[in-house]
């Protein structure tokens, strides 16, 4: 924004705020219409914000909490629409909540038209009901609610203004904490947070990834904390970037002194729900009958929960501290949120003598560890592992064959125990634990045709991807994908056979087997014959199109890539050569390793006689991303690996017919 516009807008906001009686009341009252129109005009448009779809002129939060940790919160938001995308994105606002813990109310909502008039949102455009994702699962859960407001007739150049009131019981008795975002994917002119609480419960606080003016005052036995950030730029969108909540400037506050206290509190909340009623005892006895090893019993319990208890994957902004149901209740209903399924598993594991604990974790982004907070997204299970560590089980990923979750590596998590645990970082899970395993055995005939038999399988997260694709597509559509795979080798390639294992059988790894035939594959340039190794084209590697395509389309990246898990591929191929040929040239080998990215591509000629047959060529490609989040630096390493791979893949094998 131009400098004079920034100054005048700041003055306008100051005047608008000064015109309101007190801070506590300010969040309850909209701007005067004349002030709202002036603010909308002063915000400007695409000239001031050429890369924005909307601009937030005012984003204010006011919170008051008491000694119990219960709190009231008001949010006052003013947004101007700059483009059609901005109009569509701001045409409605939805908030989810859980009635057991609090309530949400739209205090007011209106559209400030570009011509200076207003359209007040009527009650008919403010609706409340079951969140659509729950309705789609045919689940009746009356306490999960969503309130939505629609802004009628919104057009480019208009602004919306709304105030939301939220009231919540404490999630942790005698404690309060929160995360407040000062930045978003669209620019914010002014963002402020005011928190009022008992001076006997002082706040520990930190602002990450940005700066904010801070002010602290006292009012009797209460302390007033205020943070104000101005001129916050938009977060640029990048494909598969880390979520904005990890990148944005944010304020984190807490009255909780230690993570250990958090751990103990969660343990108590979960432990009292782990009651093994007869229904659970009988079920565990049934599904573990005849099994002798503890590992087999753990697997049987894990698979049973995956297959029989639906995952209600909906966030209520209450983090991993949403109180779970009793284990027997979840068993009876046959569905639950992550903490419900984890509580059921903990109870069932206890019946086979395996101690286990609830674990709070953030799968989608890096955890803020500076201050103890309740803001975890997910709840899973920990059991004792080797060397005094833990092994982690996620009973919500229904297609996961592996019992122990491969995505937890290097993530911070909180294990809930009776004595209390500090937040910890899980052990590294290498890329080889989440890798694909591909083999191709091919025969090149004297007439230039080639026939090959391919097997594709994997372990860890790679196997999960294969199983998920198989389950979503079904065998027929998957076979069409296999046809496209062989077509990618060479136009006119024929898929001779195809099979894939049962997607619902967790006891067998997902395995794809196919055979292909290609006429006139090799180029006859007497006395030479030229061809590309089919496996070296990358046609059998399902992730290459993404990892070596769209992901590396940017020259560089500002933000990390949220891969979510380490990942690797080990691809081997053998091509038997026709009689009477020797190898004159092989494609260039690749040996690259930088940061978390590694790639090796090797080609080996085995001459006739050394393998009791004709000569053959062996090919091996090993690719690894040994981090769950690719940094901007490693992104450049990934681009270099892609470049080297592409050059090697284009290389041709040159054969020469032996004389005589």
XYZ file of C-alpha atoms in Angstrom, residues 101-618:
518
model
C -18.086 -27.571 25.605
C -19.505 -24.279 24.426
C -21.565 -22.243 22.025
C -21.107 -20.000 18.990
C -23.335 -17.057 18.076
C -23.312 -14.679 15.113
C -23.893 -11.351 16.877
C -24.195 -9.350 13.662
C -23.364 -9.650 9.965
C -23.798 -7.263 7.073
C -22.617 -6.341 3.602
C -21.274 -2.807 3.093
C -22.108 -2.047 -0.530
C -19.756 -0.070 -2.742
C -22.428 2.607 -3.110
C -22.365 3.304 0.643
C -25.489 1.363 1.604
C -25.687 -1.709 3.800
C -27.463 -5.059 3.629
C -28.004 -6.554 7.067
C -27.928 -10.352 7.096
C -31.291 -11.643 8.243
C -31.888 -14.557 10.565
C -32.950 -16.679 7.594
C -29.357 -16.523 6.289
C -27.841 -17.639 9.594
C -28.308 -21.381 9.934
C -27.170 -24.040 12.337
C -27.081 -27.785 11.895
C -25.034 -30.942 11.670
C -21.738 -30.463 9.788
C -22.051 -31.820 6.228
C -19.159 -34.253 6.672
C -21.011 -35.962 9.516
C -24.288 -36.082 7.594
C -22.462 -37.647 4.642
C -21.398 -40.503 6.931
C -25.014 -41.130 8.021
C -24.007 -40.515 11.615
C -26.249 -38.819 14.132
C -24.192 -36.886 16.673
C -26.333 -34.047 17.995
C -23.525 -32.244 19.863
C -21.375 -31.637 16.786
C -22.672 -28.398 15.282
C -21.901 -25.962 12.503
C -23.232 -22.400 12.302
C -23.094 -20.638 8.944
C -23.836 -17.124 7.744
C -24.402 -16.189 4.079
C -23.713 -12.645 2.849
C -26.374 -11.863 0.213
C -25.637 -10.073 -3.036
C -21.917 -9.760 -2.360
C -20.081 -8.115 -5.255
C -16.568 -6.998 -6.073
C -15.889 -3.751 -4.219
C -18.255 -4.609 -1.359
C -17.124 -5.361 2.174
C -18.441 -7.717 4.830
C -18.461 -7.114 8.550
C -19.419 -9.613 11.209
C -19.046 -10.233 14.929
C -18.920 -13.700 16.469
C -19.378 -14.537 20.122
C -17.991 -17.807 21.478
C -18.392 -19.147 24.990
C -16.427 -22.174 26.203
C -16.009 -24.240 29.290
C -12.403 -24.926 30.303
C -10.660 -27.779 28.575
C -8.159 -27.890 31.389
C -9.327 -26.948 34.842
C -7.721 -23.784 36.194
C -5.800 -23.218 32.983
C -6.103 -21.244 29.769
C -4.202 -21.211 26.506
C -4.685 -20.317 22.883
C -3.194 -19.683 19.466
C -4.233 -16.565 17.558
C -3.207 -15.971 13.961
C -2.090 -12.503 12.939
C -1.563 -13.339 9.267
C -3.510 -15.125 6.533
C -3.449 -15.983 2.817
C -4.808 -12.498 2.130
C -3.327 -9.226 3.493
C -4.448 -7.873 6.879
C -4.149 -4.168 7.601
C -4.635 -4.446 11.347
C -4.911 -7.494 13.594
C -5.246 -7.235 17.349
C -5.736 -9.631 20.242
C -6.756 -8.570 23.733
C -6.851 -11.109 26.560
C -8.129 -10.314 30.043
C -7.594 -12.752 32.882
C -6.954 -13.093 36.614
C -3.584 -11.730 37.663
C -3.236 -14.911 39.723
C -3.014 -16.853 36.425
C -0.369 -14.908 34.491
C 0.052 -15.606 30.793
C 3.249 -16.904 29.262
C 3.288 -15.765 25.649
C 5.319 -15.642 22.455
C 4.809 -14.220 18.955
C 6.255 -16.462 16.229
C 7.117 -15.644 12.612
C 6.413 -11.949 13.004
C 6.202 -8.935 15.278
C 3.399 -7.297 17.227
C 3.181 -4.308 19.534
C 2.614 -5.489 23.078
C 0.944 -3.714 25.969
C 0.154 -4.995 29.474
C -1.932 -3.210 32.095
C -3.781 -4.152 35.269
C -7.378 -3.496 36.201
C -7.900 -4.430 39.851
C -7.157 -8.126 40.213
C -7.148 -8.679 36.448
C -4.445 -8.228 33.841
C -5.114 -6.931 30.336
C -2.742 -8.117 27.583
C -2.921 -6.561 24.106
C -1.034 -7.391 20.918
C -1.389 -5.402 17.695
C 0.125 -6.244 14.316
C -0.186 -3.928 11.317
C 0.412 -4.292 7.617
C 0.622 -8.095 7.590
C 1.366 -9.297 4.034
C -0.482 -12.226 2.513
C 0.952 -15.716 2.677
C 1.711 -16.658 -0.913
C 0.136 -19.925 -2.015
C 2.432 -22.670 -3.262
C 1.468 -26.175 -4.352
C 1.618 -28.679 -1.441
C 3.096 -26.038 0.821
C 3.161 -26.386 4.590
C -0.184 -25.213 6.010
C -0.589 -21.482 6.617
C -0.968 -22.073 10.358
C 2.679 -23.193 10.434
C 3.882 -20.248 8.355
C 1.728 -17.405 9.645
C 2.690 -14.889 12.269
C 0.910 -16.106 15.384
C 0.483 -15.432 19.065
C 0.703 -18.347 21.502
C -0.409 -17.928 25.117
C -0.735 -20.249 28.093
C -1.117 -20.280 31.858
C 0.102 -23.882 32.016
C 3.647 -24.084 33.412
C 4.863 -27.418 31.999
C 4.134 -30.071 29.407
C 4.226 -32.653 32.204
C 1.133 -31.088 33.723
C -0.599 -31.320 30.364
C 0.399 -34.972 30.074
C -1.030 -35.843 33.492
C -4.263 -34.014 32.796
C -4.887 -35.870 29.530
C -4.017 -39.207 31.144
C -6.621 -38.684 33.854
C -9.246 -37.665 31.301
C -8.573 -40.777 29.191
C -7.914 -43.300 31.959
C -11.357 -42.927 33.489
C -12.898 -43.793 30.100
C -10.868 -46.994 29.654
C -13.354 -49.305 31.355
C -13.298 -52.861 29.998
C -16.933 -53.887 30.166
C -17.994 -57.426 29.299
C -18.615 -56.510 25.668
C -14.961 -55.495 25.306
C -13.608 -58.473 27.247
C -15.617 -60.908 25.107
C -14.558 -59.190 21.863
C -10.847 -59.279 22.701
C -11.087 -62.940 23.664
C -12.818 -63.691 20.366
C -10.479 -61.870 17.987
C -7.285 -63.076 19.710
C -8.419 -66.685 20.081
C -5.700 -69.042 18.903
C -3.031 -66.362 18.665
C 0.069 -67.008 20.726
C 2.342 -64.013 20.183
C 1.692 -60.589 21.649
C 2.534 -58.989 18.310
C -0.140 -61.035 16.525
C -2.692 -60.062 19.162
C -1.829 -56.372 18.809
C -2.232 -56.671 15.043
C -5.574 -58.441 15.394
C -6.925 -55.712 17.690
C -5.613 -52.957 15.430
C -7.119 -54.479 12.292
C -10.457 -55.106 14.000
C -10.787 -51.454 15.015
C -9.785 -50.261 11.545
C -12.362 -52.499 9.881
C -15.270 -52.145 12.299
C -15.151 -48.679 13.918
C -15.621 -45.788 11.504
C -13.399 -42.780 11.917
C -15.245 -39.533 12.478
C -12.505 -37.258 11.173
C -13.876 -33.857 12.038
C -12.106 -31.064 13.869
C -14.001 -29.020 16.440
C -11.188 -26.585 17.219
C -10.815 -28.288 20.568
C -7.684 -30.188 19.687
C -6.675 -33.529 21.133
C -8.133 -32.493 24.465
C -11.704 -33.128 23.395
C -12.830 -35.620 26.000
C -13.284 -39.127 24.566
C -16.308 -41.316 25.124
C -16.188 -44.434 27.243
C -14.607 -47.290 25.322
C -17.802 -49.369 25.467
C -19.811 -46.474 24.013
C -17.508 -46.234 20.998
C -17.721 -50.006 20.540
C -21.519 -49.868 20.646
C -21.811 -46.930 18.204
C -19.107 -48.335 15.870
C -17.737 -44.869 15.144
C -15.727 -42.193 16.905
C -13.267 -39.343 16.653
C -9.572 -40.163 16.925
C -9.536 -39.994 20.733
C -12.531 -42.354 20.908
C -10.807 -44.951 18.746
C -7.544 -44.563 20.647
C -9.348 -44.963 23.987
C -11.015 -48.133 22.735
C -7.655 -49.508 21.580
C -5.987 -48.689 24.918
C -8.763 -50.551 26.712
C -8.532 -53.573 24.410
C -4.731 -53.728 24.614
C -4.982 -53.759 28.401
C -6.976 -56.993 28.105
C -3.970 -58.728 26.506
C -1.557 -57.292 29.067
C -0.074 -54.549 26.899
C 0.191 -51.138 28.620
C -0.568 -48.252 26.282
C -1.152 -44.514 26.408
C -2.920 -41.743 24.521
C -0.623 -39.594 22.382
C -1.391 -36.079 21.124
C 0.230 -35.236 17.793
C -0.007 -32.789 14.868
C 0.168 -34.689 11.557
C -0.308 -31.647 9.304
C 2.327 -29.241 10.601
C 5.288 -28.754 12.864
C 4.426 -28.363 16.530
C 5.027 -25.158 18.460
C 6.880 -26.426 21.530
C 7.912 -23.178 23.226
C 4.795 -22.958 25.395
C 2.535 -25.804 26.605
C -0.760 -25.665 24.680
C -3.695 -27.932 24.032
C -3.602 -27.443 20.292
C -2.958 -30.889 18.908
C -4.940 -32.161 15.926
C -4.899 -35.872 16.501
C -4.863 -38.619 19.101
C -3.095 -41.961 18.597
C -1.727 -44.761 20.817
C 1.749 -45.500 22.197
C 3.026 -48.811 23.522
C 6.383 -49.627 25.033
C 9.087 -50.090 22.441
C 12.691 -51.248 22.516
C 15.329 -49.354 24.493
C 12.766 -47.578 26.647
C 11.141 -45.756 23.756
C 7.662 -45.946 22.285
C 6.020 -47.472 19.257
C 3.054 -45.557 17.874
C -0.210 -46.951 16.484
C -2.817 -44.900 14.632
C -6.199 -46.687 14.723
C -7.816 -44.215 12.299
C -6.010 -44.896 8.983
C -8.289 -47.613 7.680
C -6.090 -48.620 4.721
C -2.868 -48.901 6.751
C -1.465 -52.420 6.805
C 1.495 -51.501 8.995
C 0.603 -51.552 12.683
C 3.161 -48.911 13.616
C 2.571 -45.508 12.050
C 5.300 -44.447 9.634
C 4.392 -40.770 9.566
C 5.278 -39.956 13.181
C 9.034 -39.823 12.627
C 10.709 -36.604 13.829
C 7.383 -35.087 14.935
C 6.828 -33.647 18.372
C 4.180 -35.394 20.424
C 2.869 -35.635 23.972
C 2.444 -39.021 25.643
C -0.238 -38.871 28.347
C 0.940 -40.782 31.433
C 0.034 -40.819 35.096
C 3.401 -39.375 36.154
C 3.480 -36.872 33.285
C 5.852 -36.698 30.310
C 7.591 -33.783 28.663
C 6.906 -33.170 24.985
C 9.206 -35.358 22.902
C 10.360 -35.836 19.354
C 9.653 -39.234 17.847
C 12.536 -41.228 16.429
C 13.390 -40.738 12.776
C 11.625 -43.058 10.306
C 13.928 -43.433 7.289
C 12.728 -43.268 3.708
C 13.493 -46.969 3.290
C 10.699 -47.765 5.775
C 8.166 -46.035 3.483
C 9.434 -47.188 0.116
C 8.093 -48.794 -3.022
C 9.572 -52.023 -4.366
C 9.355 -52.452 -8.146
C 10.822 -55.199 -10.297
C 10.731 -55.690 -14.067
C 12.056 -58.777 -15.828
C 12.055 -58.203 -19.555
C 13.265 -60.017 -22.668
C 14.311 -58.172 -25.823
C 13.748 -60.334 -28.916
C 15.851 -60.369 -32.067
C 12.994 -58.761 -34.014
C 13.068 -55.710 -31.723
C 9.996 -56.577 -29.663
C 10.131 -56.678 -25.895
C 8.113 -58.495 -23.259
C 8.216 -57.810 -19.526
C 6.749 -58.970 -16.235
C 6.394 -56.305 -13.530
C 5.693 -56.552 -9.794
C 4.878 -53.439 -7.767
C 4.567 -53.522 -3.997
C 5.884 -51.552 -1.046
C 6.058 -51.094 2.670
C 4.974 -48.453 5.134
C 3.406 -45.367 3.628
C 4.111 -46.427 0.039
C 2.059 -49.579 0.539
C -0.681 -47.444 2.076
C -0.752 -45.322 -1.090
C -1.041 -48.415 -3.284
C -3.842 -49.849 -1.128
C -5.736 -46.553 -1.061
C -5.528 -46.200 -4.846
C -6.649 -49.815 -5.228
C -9.585 -49.360 -2.855
C -10.745 -46.093 -4.405
C -10.368 -47.198 -8.008
C -11.392 -50.822 -7.894
C -9.739 -53.533 -10.020
C -11.268 -52.481 -13.359
C -10.273 -48.825 -13.165
C -6.901 -49.823 -11.751
C -6.364 -52.028 -14.794
C -7.039 -48.998 -16.992
C -4.326 -47.184 -15.040
C -1.981 -50.104 -15.712
C -2.754 -49.830 -19.426
C -1.752 -46.175 -19.281
C 1.454 -47.125 -17.472
C 2.592 -49.392 -20.297
C 1.450 -46.848 -22.892
C 3.801 -44.386 -21.222
C 6.689 -46.695 -22.092
C 5.942 -46.602 -25.788
C 2.865 -45.827 -27.929
C 1.161 -49.039 -28.937
C 2.417 -51.003 -25.943
C 0.043 -53.795 -24.980
C -0.972 -54.798 -21.457
C -1.016 -58.604 -21.615
C -2.077 -59.363 -18.031
C -2.958 -57.559 -14.817
C -3.773 -58.514 -11.231
C -3.929 -56.760 -7.877
C -4.440 -58.113 -4.391
C -7.618 -57.612 -2.353
C -7.662 -54.047 -1.018
C -9.602 -55.140 2.072
C -7.123 -57.833 3.118
C -4.785 -56.067 5.532
C -2.804 -59.230 6.187
C -1.380 -59.270 2.652
C 0.660 -56.395 1.218
C -0.836 -54.692 -1.809
C 0.844 -56.213 -4.839
C 0.334 -55.337 -8.488
C 1.454 -57.757 -11.177
C 1.320 -57.007 -14.870
C 2.931 -58.072 -18.113
C 3.431 -56.023 -21.235
C 4.460 -56.561 -24.852
C 5.725 -53.974 -27.336
C 6.341 -54.705 -31.021
C 9.129 -52.870 -32.848
C 10.380 -51.383 -29.587
C 14.090 -51.349 -30.443
C 15.370 -49.232 -33.334
C 17.337 -51.189 -35.909
C 20.257 -49.082 -37.166
C 22.418 -51.882 -38.564
C 24.833 -52.887 -37.117
C 23.429 -51.136 -34.027
C 20.207 -51.567 -32.095
C 18.980 -48.786 -29.816
C 16.338 -48.862 -27.084
C 15.442 -47.388 -23.692
C 15.055 -49.609 -20.675
C 11.282 -49.725 -19.985
C 11.780 -49.431 -16.228
C 14.046 -46.401 -16.669
C 11.154 -44.438 -18.182
C 9.569 -44.221 -14.710
C 6.317 -45.647 -16.058
C 5.864 -48.181 -13.242
C 6.449 -45.714 -10.407
C 3.072 -44.255 -9.429
C 4.502 -41.257 -7.572
C 6.949 -40.049 -10.209
C 4.316 -38.102 -12.099
C 3.718 -36.048 -8.978
C 7.154 -35.863 -7.387
C 8.960 -35.370 -10.682
C 6.217 -33.258 -12.219
C 3.974 -30.735 -10.537
C 5.897 -30.590 -7.255
C 9.045 -29.230 -8.869
C 7.377 -26.771 -11.208
C 8.506 -23.666 -9.330
C 12.016 -22.241 -9.819
C 12.326 -21.986 -6.040
C 10.111 -22.063 -2.991
C 9.507 -19.656 -0.163
C 7.847 -22.210 2.105
C 8.480 -25.876 2.924
C 6.743 -28.667 1.017
C 4.378 -30.576 3.307
C 5.193 -34.092 2.157
C 3.944 -35.499 5.457
C 6.174 -38.581 5.526
C 9.570 -39.816 4.419
C 9.348 -41.636 1.110
C 11.499 -43.806 -1.121
C 11.571 -46.105 -4.148
C 13.757 -49.089 -4.977
C 13.278 -50.123 -8.608
C 15.145 -53.036 -10.181
C 15.043 -54.340 -13.728
C 16.727 -56.961 -15.860
C 16.520 -57.006 -19.648
C 17.720 -60.192 -21.329
C 19.389 -59.437 -24.674
C 18.975 -61.382 -27.904
C 21.708 -63.764 -28.951
C 24.581 -62.279 -30.869
C 24.559 -58.768 -29.406
C 26.997 -56.973 -27.167
C 26.548 -53.649 -25.356
C 28.303 -50.668 -26.878
C 26.873 -47.954 -24.611
C 24.790 -47.565 -21.460
C 23.004 -44.436 -20.192
C 24.834 -42.247 -17.710
C 24.713 -43.397 -14.111
C 23.550 -41.028 -11.377
C 24.948 -40.782 -7.852
C 23.414 -37.790 -6.106
C 22.954 -37.035 -2.415
C 22.366 -33.603 -0.915
C 20.517 -32.769 2.258
C 17.533 -35.087 2.630
C 17.409 -35.974 -1.093
C 19.199 -38.960 -2.612
C 19.094 -40.561 -6.048
C 21.150 -43.314 -7.600
C 20.637 -44.846 -11.044
C 22.962 -47.632 -12.093
C 23.253 -49.656 -15.312
C 25.261 -52.863 -15.499
C 26.041 -55.053 -18.485
C 26.376 -58.770 -17.749
C 28.003 -60.412 -20.792
C 26.932 -63.810 -22.196
C 28.158 -66.860 -20.323
C 28.400 -65.257 -16.897
C 24.748 -65.973 -16.176
C 24.287 -69.234 -18.116
C 22.507 -67.437 -20.944
C 22.595 -64.466 -23.229
C 23.829 -61.127 -22.046
C 21.602 -58.952 -19.924
C 21.392 -55.444 -18.545
C 20.668 -54.766 -14.890
